[in-house]
XYZ file of C-alpha atoms in Angstrom:
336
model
C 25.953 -40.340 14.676
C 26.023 -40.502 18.659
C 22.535 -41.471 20.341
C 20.405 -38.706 21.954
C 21.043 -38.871 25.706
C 18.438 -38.509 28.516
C 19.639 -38.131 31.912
C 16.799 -39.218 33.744
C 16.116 -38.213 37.787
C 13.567 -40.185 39.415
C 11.484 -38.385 41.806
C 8.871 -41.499 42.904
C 5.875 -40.507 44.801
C 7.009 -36.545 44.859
C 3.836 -34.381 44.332
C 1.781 -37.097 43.968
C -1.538 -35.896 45.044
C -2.901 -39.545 45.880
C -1.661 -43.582 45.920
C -2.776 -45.379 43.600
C -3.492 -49.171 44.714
C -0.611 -50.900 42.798
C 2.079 -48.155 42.877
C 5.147 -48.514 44.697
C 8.048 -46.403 42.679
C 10.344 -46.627 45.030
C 10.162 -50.575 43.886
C 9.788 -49.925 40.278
C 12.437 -47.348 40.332
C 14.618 -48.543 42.747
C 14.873 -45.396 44.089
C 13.968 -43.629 47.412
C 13.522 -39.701 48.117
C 13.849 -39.128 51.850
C 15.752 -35.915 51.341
C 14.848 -34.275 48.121
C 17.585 -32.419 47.407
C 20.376 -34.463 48.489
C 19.154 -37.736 46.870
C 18.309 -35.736 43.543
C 21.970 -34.369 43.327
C 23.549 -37.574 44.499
C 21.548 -39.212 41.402
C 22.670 -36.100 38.839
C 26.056 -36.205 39.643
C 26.041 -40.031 39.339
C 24.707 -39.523 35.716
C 26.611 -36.575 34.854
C 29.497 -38.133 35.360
C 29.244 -41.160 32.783
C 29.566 -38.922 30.027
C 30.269 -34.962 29.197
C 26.967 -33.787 27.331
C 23.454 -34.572 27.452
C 20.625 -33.642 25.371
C 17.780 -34.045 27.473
C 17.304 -34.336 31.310
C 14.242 -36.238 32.273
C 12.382 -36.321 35.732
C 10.641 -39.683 36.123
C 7.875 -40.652 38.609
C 5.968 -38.348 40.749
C 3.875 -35.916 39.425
C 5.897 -32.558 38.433
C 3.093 -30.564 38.341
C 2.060 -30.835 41.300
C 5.541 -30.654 42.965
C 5.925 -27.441 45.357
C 6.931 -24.137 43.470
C 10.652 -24.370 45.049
C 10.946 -28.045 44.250
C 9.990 -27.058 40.809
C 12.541 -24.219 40.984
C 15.715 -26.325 42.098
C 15.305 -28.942 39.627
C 14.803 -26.236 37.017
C 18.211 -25.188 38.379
C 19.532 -28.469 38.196
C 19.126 -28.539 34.242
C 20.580 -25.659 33.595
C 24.197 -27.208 34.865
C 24.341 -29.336 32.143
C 23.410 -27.154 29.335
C 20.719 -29.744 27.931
C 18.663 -28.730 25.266
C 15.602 -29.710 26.557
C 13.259 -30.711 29.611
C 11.197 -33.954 30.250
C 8.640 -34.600 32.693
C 6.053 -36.974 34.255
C 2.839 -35.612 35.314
C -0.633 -36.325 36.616
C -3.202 -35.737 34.240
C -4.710 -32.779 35.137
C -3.785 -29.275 36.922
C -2.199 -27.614 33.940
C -3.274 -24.117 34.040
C -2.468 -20.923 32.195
C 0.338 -19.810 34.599
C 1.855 -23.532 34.899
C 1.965 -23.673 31.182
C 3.940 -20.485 31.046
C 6.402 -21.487 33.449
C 6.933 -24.475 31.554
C 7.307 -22.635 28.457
C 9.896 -20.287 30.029
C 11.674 -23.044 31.800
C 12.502 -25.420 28.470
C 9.898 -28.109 29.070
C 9.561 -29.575 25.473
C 8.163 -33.272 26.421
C 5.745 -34.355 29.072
C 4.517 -37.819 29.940
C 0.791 -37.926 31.144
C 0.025 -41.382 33.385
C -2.921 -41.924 32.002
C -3.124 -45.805 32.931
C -6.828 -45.488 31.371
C -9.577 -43.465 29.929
C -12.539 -45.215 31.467
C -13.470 -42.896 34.722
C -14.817 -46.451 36.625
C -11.084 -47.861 36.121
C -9.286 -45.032 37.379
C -11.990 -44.209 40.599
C -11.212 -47.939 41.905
C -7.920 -47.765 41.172
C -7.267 -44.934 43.352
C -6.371 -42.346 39.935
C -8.412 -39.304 40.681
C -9.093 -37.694 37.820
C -11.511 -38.401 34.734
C -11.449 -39.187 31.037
C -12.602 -35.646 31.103
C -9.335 -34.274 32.584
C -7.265 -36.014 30.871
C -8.663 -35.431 27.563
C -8.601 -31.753 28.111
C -4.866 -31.881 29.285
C -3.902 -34.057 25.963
C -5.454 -31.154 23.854
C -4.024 -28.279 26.086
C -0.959 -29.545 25.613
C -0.773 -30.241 21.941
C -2.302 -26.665 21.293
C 0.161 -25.085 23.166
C 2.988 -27.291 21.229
C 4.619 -29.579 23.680
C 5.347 -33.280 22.845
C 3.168 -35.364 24.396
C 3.411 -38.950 25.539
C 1.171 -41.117 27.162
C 1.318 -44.245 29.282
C -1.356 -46.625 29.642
C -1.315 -49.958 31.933
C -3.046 -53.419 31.002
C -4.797 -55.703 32.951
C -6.004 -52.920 35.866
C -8.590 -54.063 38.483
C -11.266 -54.335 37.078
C -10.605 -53.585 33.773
C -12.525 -55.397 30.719
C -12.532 -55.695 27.605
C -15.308 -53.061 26.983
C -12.582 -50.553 29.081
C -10.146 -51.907 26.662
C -12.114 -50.682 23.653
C -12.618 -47.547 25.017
C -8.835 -47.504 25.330
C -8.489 -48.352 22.236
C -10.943 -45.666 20.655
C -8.928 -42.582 22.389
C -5.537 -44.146 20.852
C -7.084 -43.616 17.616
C -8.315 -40.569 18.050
C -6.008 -38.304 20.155
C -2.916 -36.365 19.280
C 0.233 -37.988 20.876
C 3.828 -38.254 20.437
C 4.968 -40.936 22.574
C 3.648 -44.179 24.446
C 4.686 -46.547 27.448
C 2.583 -49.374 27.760
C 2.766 -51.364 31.271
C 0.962 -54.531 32.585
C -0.155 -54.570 35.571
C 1.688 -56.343 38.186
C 0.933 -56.565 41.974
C 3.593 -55.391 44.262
C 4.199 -56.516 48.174
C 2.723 -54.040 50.173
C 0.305 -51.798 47.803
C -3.344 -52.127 48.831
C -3.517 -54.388 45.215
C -2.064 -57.068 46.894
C -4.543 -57.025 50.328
C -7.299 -57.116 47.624
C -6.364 -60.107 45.693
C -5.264 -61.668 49.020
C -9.361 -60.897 50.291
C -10.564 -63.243 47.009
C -10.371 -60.700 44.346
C -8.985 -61.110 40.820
C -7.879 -59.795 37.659
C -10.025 -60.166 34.598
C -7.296 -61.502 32.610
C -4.727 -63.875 31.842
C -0.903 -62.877 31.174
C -2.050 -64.016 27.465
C -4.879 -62.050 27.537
C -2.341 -58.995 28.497
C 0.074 -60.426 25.821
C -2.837 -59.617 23.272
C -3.750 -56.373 24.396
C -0.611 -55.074 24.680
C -0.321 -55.762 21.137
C -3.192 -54.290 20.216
C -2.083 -51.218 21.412
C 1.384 -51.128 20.107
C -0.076 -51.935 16.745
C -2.591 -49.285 16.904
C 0.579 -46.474 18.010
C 2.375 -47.560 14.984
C -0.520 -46.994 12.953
C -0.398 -43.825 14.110
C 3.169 -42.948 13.698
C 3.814 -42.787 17.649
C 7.070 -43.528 18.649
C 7.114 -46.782 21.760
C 9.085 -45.688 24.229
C 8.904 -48.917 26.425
C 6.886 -51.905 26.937
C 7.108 -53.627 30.265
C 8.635 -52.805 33.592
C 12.055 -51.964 33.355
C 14.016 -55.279 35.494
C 15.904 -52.972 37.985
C 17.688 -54.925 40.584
C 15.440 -57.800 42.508
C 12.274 -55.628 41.349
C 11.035 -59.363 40.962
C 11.100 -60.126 44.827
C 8.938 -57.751 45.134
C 6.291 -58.963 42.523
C 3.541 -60.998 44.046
C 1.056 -61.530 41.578
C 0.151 -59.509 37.782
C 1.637 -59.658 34.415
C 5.514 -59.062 35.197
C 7.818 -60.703 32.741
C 11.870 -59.340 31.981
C 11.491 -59.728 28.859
C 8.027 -58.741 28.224
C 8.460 -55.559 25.420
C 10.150 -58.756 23.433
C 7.676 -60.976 23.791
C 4.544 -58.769 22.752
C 7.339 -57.610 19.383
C 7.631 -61.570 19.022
C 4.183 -62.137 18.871
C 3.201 -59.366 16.510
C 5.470 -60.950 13.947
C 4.501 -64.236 14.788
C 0.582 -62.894 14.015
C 2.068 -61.478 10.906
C 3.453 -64.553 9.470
C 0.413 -66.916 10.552
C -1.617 -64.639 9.061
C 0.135 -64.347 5.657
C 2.281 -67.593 6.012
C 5.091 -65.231 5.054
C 7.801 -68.198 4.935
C 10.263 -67.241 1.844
C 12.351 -63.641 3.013
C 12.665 -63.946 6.580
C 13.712 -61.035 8.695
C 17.272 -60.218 10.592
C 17.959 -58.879 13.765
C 14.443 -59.297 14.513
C 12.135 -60.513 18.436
C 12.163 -63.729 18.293
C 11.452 -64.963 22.062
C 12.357 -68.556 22.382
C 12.893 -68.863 19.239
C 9.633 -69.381 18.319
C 9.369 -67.930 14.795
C 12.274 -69.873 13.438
C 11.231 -72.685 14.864
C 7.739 -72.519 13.505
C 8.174 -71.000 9.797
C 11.704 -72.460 9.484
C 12.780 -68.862 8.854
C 16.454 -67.694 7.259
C 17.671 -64.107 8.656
C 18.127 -62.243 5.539
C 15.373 -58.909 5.576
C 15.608 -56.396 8.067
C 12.127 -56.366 9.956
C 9.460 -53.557 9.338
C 7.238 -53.122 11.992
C 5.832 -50.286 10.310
C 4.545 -52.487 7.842
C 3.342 -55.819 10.161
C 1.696 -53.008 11.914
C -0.473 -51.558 9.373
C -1.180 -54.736 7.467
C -2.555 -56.160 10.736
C -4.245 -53.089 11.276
C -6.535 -52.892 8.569
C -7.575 -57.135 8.879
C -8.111 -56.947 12.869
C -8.003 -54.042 14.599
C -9.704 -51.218 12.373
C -13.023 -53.455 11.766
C -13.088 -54.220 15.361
C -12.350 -58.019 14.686
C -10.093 -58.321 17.809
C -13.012 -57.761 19.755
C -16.012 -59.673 18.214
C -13.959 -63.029 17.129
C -11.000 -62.315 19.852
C -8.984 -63.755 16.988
C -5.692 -62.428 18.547
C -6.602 -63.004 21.993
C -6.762 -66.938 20.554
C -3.617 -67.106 18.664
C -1.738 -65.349 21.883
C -3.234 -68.218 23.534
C -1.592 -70.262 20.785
C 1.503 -68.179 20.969
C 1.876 -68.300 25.172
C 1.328 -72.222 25.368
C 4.041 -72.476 22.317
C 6.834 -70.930 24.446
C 6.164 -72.694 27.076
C 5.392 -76.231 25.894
């Protein structure tokens, strides 16, 4: 069976209605609009011609909905040259009225990606996200009533943030309706007004295992919930790094935080007899701790729910930080 193809177009900072203090997508996306319409069609045809059908075209970055009408209208165009079967966009998380929701209908929008980053309204005012839990909550439910898939992304370790903010994170995961999620650390990038703040004496509340942990926390919790993970982690583009002057960036981070669910999993059941195959293992560290053979395919579903139920749905990782301590355990292990 071939894999579903998305041809994605990355529009960063197009109809964004603010910046936000740690964005930069022309770093993150190694991409730069300076003339829409040219640099969008140099990046299609680019794409289109690695391969003779897609299924899905994607526009990444920016917020679509709040892109002008004929910027809306030429990338609708766009689409149709490739006969896709469906639309994907990003989008701030509000200004989704009756009429927008119609012309997404009629123009073959099936999936859109809301940049949440968080659901506490303190996090997202300093942060430079204006909109509230409020807005975004009733844009989740719009959404779902009206049958698109939704997907969320949320970021870890914002200024700011606690762990109180991460609860409340952690609460709305349970409790909304999504499809999809894209979880992303914070990292501080030259240039964004992030960087002058942490250069003026500020910090971030955590530490990159303190991140580790949380991250986990939520993908656990989106497996519970039979949410597909769409990434984990900044995708590497090309010397993305240089640009990186502080945060939680790691290459290989979506491995690490699958690593250290499994390794959380086996200390917590001292699983040792049938080991998985093809499974994370960053640095090795589960066969070099449990001694493990690779002979069982990995279920994440299961690890998931099983850790689930003894940490996460009592609230445990929050009033004995037990996984905050073994990713403490974890991070020094790989690095030691």
């Amino acid at each position: 069976m071939s894999r579903y193809s998305i041809l994605p177009i990355f529009i960063p900072f197009q109809g964004c209605p603010g910046k936000c203090i740690f964005c930069d997508q022309n770093i993150i996306s190694g991409k730069n609009i300076k003339n829409f319409k040219k640099d969008i069609i140099e990046q299609f045809e680019f794409y289109k011609s690695k391969r003779n059908k897609w299924d899905e075209i994607a526009f990444y970055g920016g917020s679509f909905n709040f892109l002008p009408y004929d910027k809306r209208v030429f990338l609708y165009e766009l689409a149709k040259q490739i006969d896709v079967k469906q639309i994907r966009i990003s989008a701030y998380p509000k200004g989704f009225d009756e009429d927008f929701i119609k012309e997404l209908k009629i123009n073959n929008i099936k999936t859109i990606e809301l940049g949440i980053q968080s659901f506490s309204d303190d996090v997202l005012k300093i942060n430079g996200r204006f909109y509230t839990k409020k807005d975004a909550l009733n844009t989740i439910n719009s959404l779902n009533k009206k049958g698109f898939n939704v997907g969320i992304q949320l970021m870890v370790g914002m200024f700011k943030e606690s762990l109180d903010n991460v609860s409340l994170n952690l609460n709305y995961l349970t409790s909304i309706n999504y499809r999809f999620l894209r979880i992303y650390p914070t990292v501080v990038l030259k240039g964004t007004h992030l960087e002058k703040l942490l250069n003026n004496k500020f910090s971030l509340n955590f530490t990159f295992s303190d991140v580790l942990a949380i991250s986990s926390i939520y993908l656990i919790t989106a497996i519970k919930q039979n949410a597909t993970i769409l990434r984990i982690g900044l995708h590497n583009q090309l010397k993305i790094s240089d640009n990186i002057v502080g945060g939680f960036f790691h290459p290989s981070f979506g491995d690490i935080v699958k690593t250290f669910i499994i390794y959380l999993y086996c200390k917590d059941t001292s699983y040792t007899c049938k080991i998985f195959k093809n499974f994370p293992n960053y640095k090795g560290i589960i066969a070099k701790t449990w001694n493990i053979e690779y002979t069982n395919e990995v279920n994440f579903k299961l690890i998931a729910d099983q850790l689930w139920e003894k940490y996460i749905e009592n609230n445990r990782w929050l009033t004995e930080r037990v996984i905050f301590k073994i990713s403490k355990e974890f991070w020094d292990k790989t690095h030691n």
